[in-house]
Amino acid sequence: MADGRTRDVSPDVASRTDASRAGVSRETSAYAEWTPIAEEAARAARVLHPDRHRMPRPLQRRVLTVANQKGGVGKTTSTVNLAAALAMHGVQVLVVDLDPQGNASTALDVEHRSGTPSVYELLLGEIPLSETATRSSASDNLWCVPATIDLAGAEIELVSMVAREQRLKQALSPAALEELGVDYVLIDCPPSLGLLTVNALVAAEEVLIPIQCEYYALEGLGQLLSNIDLVRSHLNRDLHVSTILLTMYDGRTKLADQVTSEVRKHFGDTVLRTVIPRSVKVSEAPGYSKTVLGYDPGSRGAMSYVDAAREIAEAGAGRTRNGRS
Ligand SMILES: Nc1ncnc2c1ncn2[C@@H]1O[C@H](COP(=O)(O)OP(=O)(O)O)[C@@H](O)[C@H]1O
Ligand SMILES: [Mg+2]
């Protein structure tokens, strides 16, 4: 294999690519010689023909909040691409867009003009989940509660409301989620630790923290973790950090490896083995109202999100009743 093709991926990703190449090459023996195009085609086949690669449903429904108060670390990108990967492999998923910017809604191709029934009305208790959740064009198994710009005022409006930290939890009641029939709920948080994020932390059992493999990656993480502790002790005793995902890995920099090993040293098995590489395709996809799986299924970015989703799904399949492995 040419050096150039592995240089921009982590050892983890490189070895997985080797492993998947070996696995897929058996399936596609027509490729007498392995070429970059064959590799891309094989990746696309794994993304687009999910029947052969179904992911397990969890023993019980999982609600994950995707949080990190730093902006630009890959919260939204990870939310929509993990959701699409799970959905395209047979799992029913709901994405709740809790960021007034509405970027998750855009990537999932869900209407989010001001006035559209959205997470804002859901938080206010004006409209039930069934009337705000919209099916995404990314997959028949994928639903999204969009965020409109109306949500921008919610942080302040919520302050004076009764049970202001519990609004989302109440809206995502077991009955409402049962009616929608979803196995997973992924909540995309805004880049702050305000009331919207607190609502997300109260509504979930699990926190998924994306960490960008960059300088200052760990800055502010202590604050996030102590907020999670606070919510756990006062509002939601089941809350725990179940998953850490390293994003935007650039193998050409030493720094990316340093951040990766630092995070693994700190958080151990909570960190997914799969690392998401920095890839132009990943950043281009939302511009076409698509996830990277829909935009370029043969890309490394798409494949890495499928691998990460599979790790999450497999962890969920082994979970006991209280939500922990
Ligand atoms: N793996 C990646 N490769 C390249 N660009 C990425 C990747 N992940 C995210 N980005 C880009 O980085 C920016 C921030 O990502 P985003 O998911 O919006 O972060 P957050 O939701 O944490 O603010 C976006 O422009 C996004 O397209
Ligand atoms: Mg975001």
GROMACS .gro file of N, CA, C and O and ligand atoms in nm, residues 70-77 248 276-279 282-283, ligand 1:
model
   87
   70LYS      N    1  -1.711   2.375   2.401
   70LYS     CA    2  -1.630   2.439   2.296
   70LYS      C    3  -1.704   2.429   2.163
   70LYS      O    4  -1.764   2.325   2.133
   71GLY      N    5  -1.698   2.534   2.087
   71GLY     CA    6  -1.758   2.530   1.954
   71GLY      C    7  -1.660   2.469   1.855
   71GLY      O    8  -1.539   2.471   1.878
   72GLY      N    9  -1.711   2.413   1.748
   72GLY     CA   10  -1.625   2.366   1.639
   72GLY      C   11  -1.547   2.241   1.668
   72GLY      O   12  -1.447   2.214   1.602
   73VAL      N   13  -1.589   2.160   1.765
   73VAL     CA   14  -1.514   2.037   1.795
   73VAL      C   15  -1.572   1.914   1.724
   73VAL      O   16  -1.515   1.805   1.732
   74GLY      N   17  -1.687   1.934   1.657
   74GLY     CA   18  -1.746   1.821   1.584
   74GLY      C   19  -1.870   1.763   1.650
   74GLY      O   20  -1.908   1.649   1.620
   75LYS      N   21  -1.936   1.840   1.735
   75LYS     CA   22  -2.060   1.790   1.797
   75LYS      C   23  -2.166   1.760   1.692
   75LYS      O   24  -2.219   1.650   1.682
   76THR      N   25  -2.197   1.863   1.612
   76THR     CA   26  -2.305   1.848   1.515
   76THR      C   27  -2.269   1.745   1.409
   76THR      O   28  -2.349   1.657   1.373
   77THR      N   29  -2.145   1.754   1.359
   77THR     CA   30  -2.099   1.660   1.257
   77THR      C   31  -2.109   1.517   1.307
   77THR      O   32  -2.155   1.427   1.236
  248MET      N   33  -1.155   1.495   1.384
  248MET     CA   34  -1.065   1.581   1.304
  248MET      C   35  -0.919   1.546   1.326
  248MET      O   36  -0.833   1.633   1.341
  276ILE      N   37  -1.203   0.979   1.406
  276ILE     CA   38  -1.255   1.040   1.282
  276ILE      C   39  -1.145   1.126   1.219
  276ILE      O   40  -1.096   1.220   1.282
  277PRO      N   41  -1.105   1.095   1.096
  277PRO     CA   42  -0.999   1.176   1.033
  277PRO      C   43  -1.052   1.313   0.988
  277PRO      O   44  -1.172   1.328   0.963
  278ARG      N   45  -0.964   1.408   0.982
  278ARG     CA   46  -1.001   1.535   0.920
  278ARG      C   47  -1.019   1.510   0.772
  278ARG      O   48  -0.932   1.449   0.709
  279SER      N   49  -1.131   1.550   0.716
  279SER     CA   50  -1.157   1.521   0.575
  279SER      C   51  -1.248   1.627   0.514
  279SER      O   52  -1.348   1.667   0.574
  282VAL      N   53  -1.619   1.547   0.476
  282VAL     CA   54  -1.703   1.560   0.595
  282VAL      C   55  -1.754   1.703   0.607
  282VAL      O   56  -1.872   1.727   0.636
  283SER      N   57  -1.666   1.800   0.580
  283SER     CA   58  -1.708   1.940   0.596
  283SER      C   59  -1.792   1.989   0.479
  283SER      O   60  -1.871   2.082   0.494
  326LIG     N1   61  -1.377   1.520   1.038
  326LIG     C1   62  -1.385   1.644   0.992
  326LIG     N2   63  -1.308   1.683   0.888
  326LIG     C2   64  -1.314   1.810   0.840
  326LIG     N3   65  -1.395   1.904   0.887
  326LIG     C3   66  -1.475   1.872   0.991
  326LIG     C4   67  -1.473   1.742   1.048
  326LIG     N4   68  -1.563   1.740   1.151
  326LIG     C5   69  -1.617   1.864   1.155
  326LIG     N5   70  -1.565   1.943   1.060
  326LIG     C6   71  -1.597   2.084   1.034
  326LIG     O1   72  -1.560   2.161   1.147
  326LIG     C7   73  -1.655   2.262   1.173
  326LIG     C8   74  -1.711   2.245   1.314
  326LIG     O2   75  -1.780   2.121   1.324
  326LIG     P1   76  -1.918   2.109   1.399
  326LIG     O3   77  -1.961   1.969   1.393
  326LIG     O4   78  -2.015   2.212   1.348
  326LIG     O5   79  -1.874   2.147   1.547
  326LIG     P2   80  -1.965   2.187   1.673
  326LIG     O6   81  -2.102   2.134   1.651
  326LIG     O7   82  -1.895   2.123   1.789
  326LIG     O8   83  -1.961   2.336   1.682
  326LIG     C9   84  -1.763   2.248   1.066
  326LIG     O9   85  -1.736   2.339   0.963
  326LIG    C10   86  -1.747   2.105   1.018
  326LIG    O10   87  -1.787   2.090   0.883
   0.00000   0.00000   0.00000
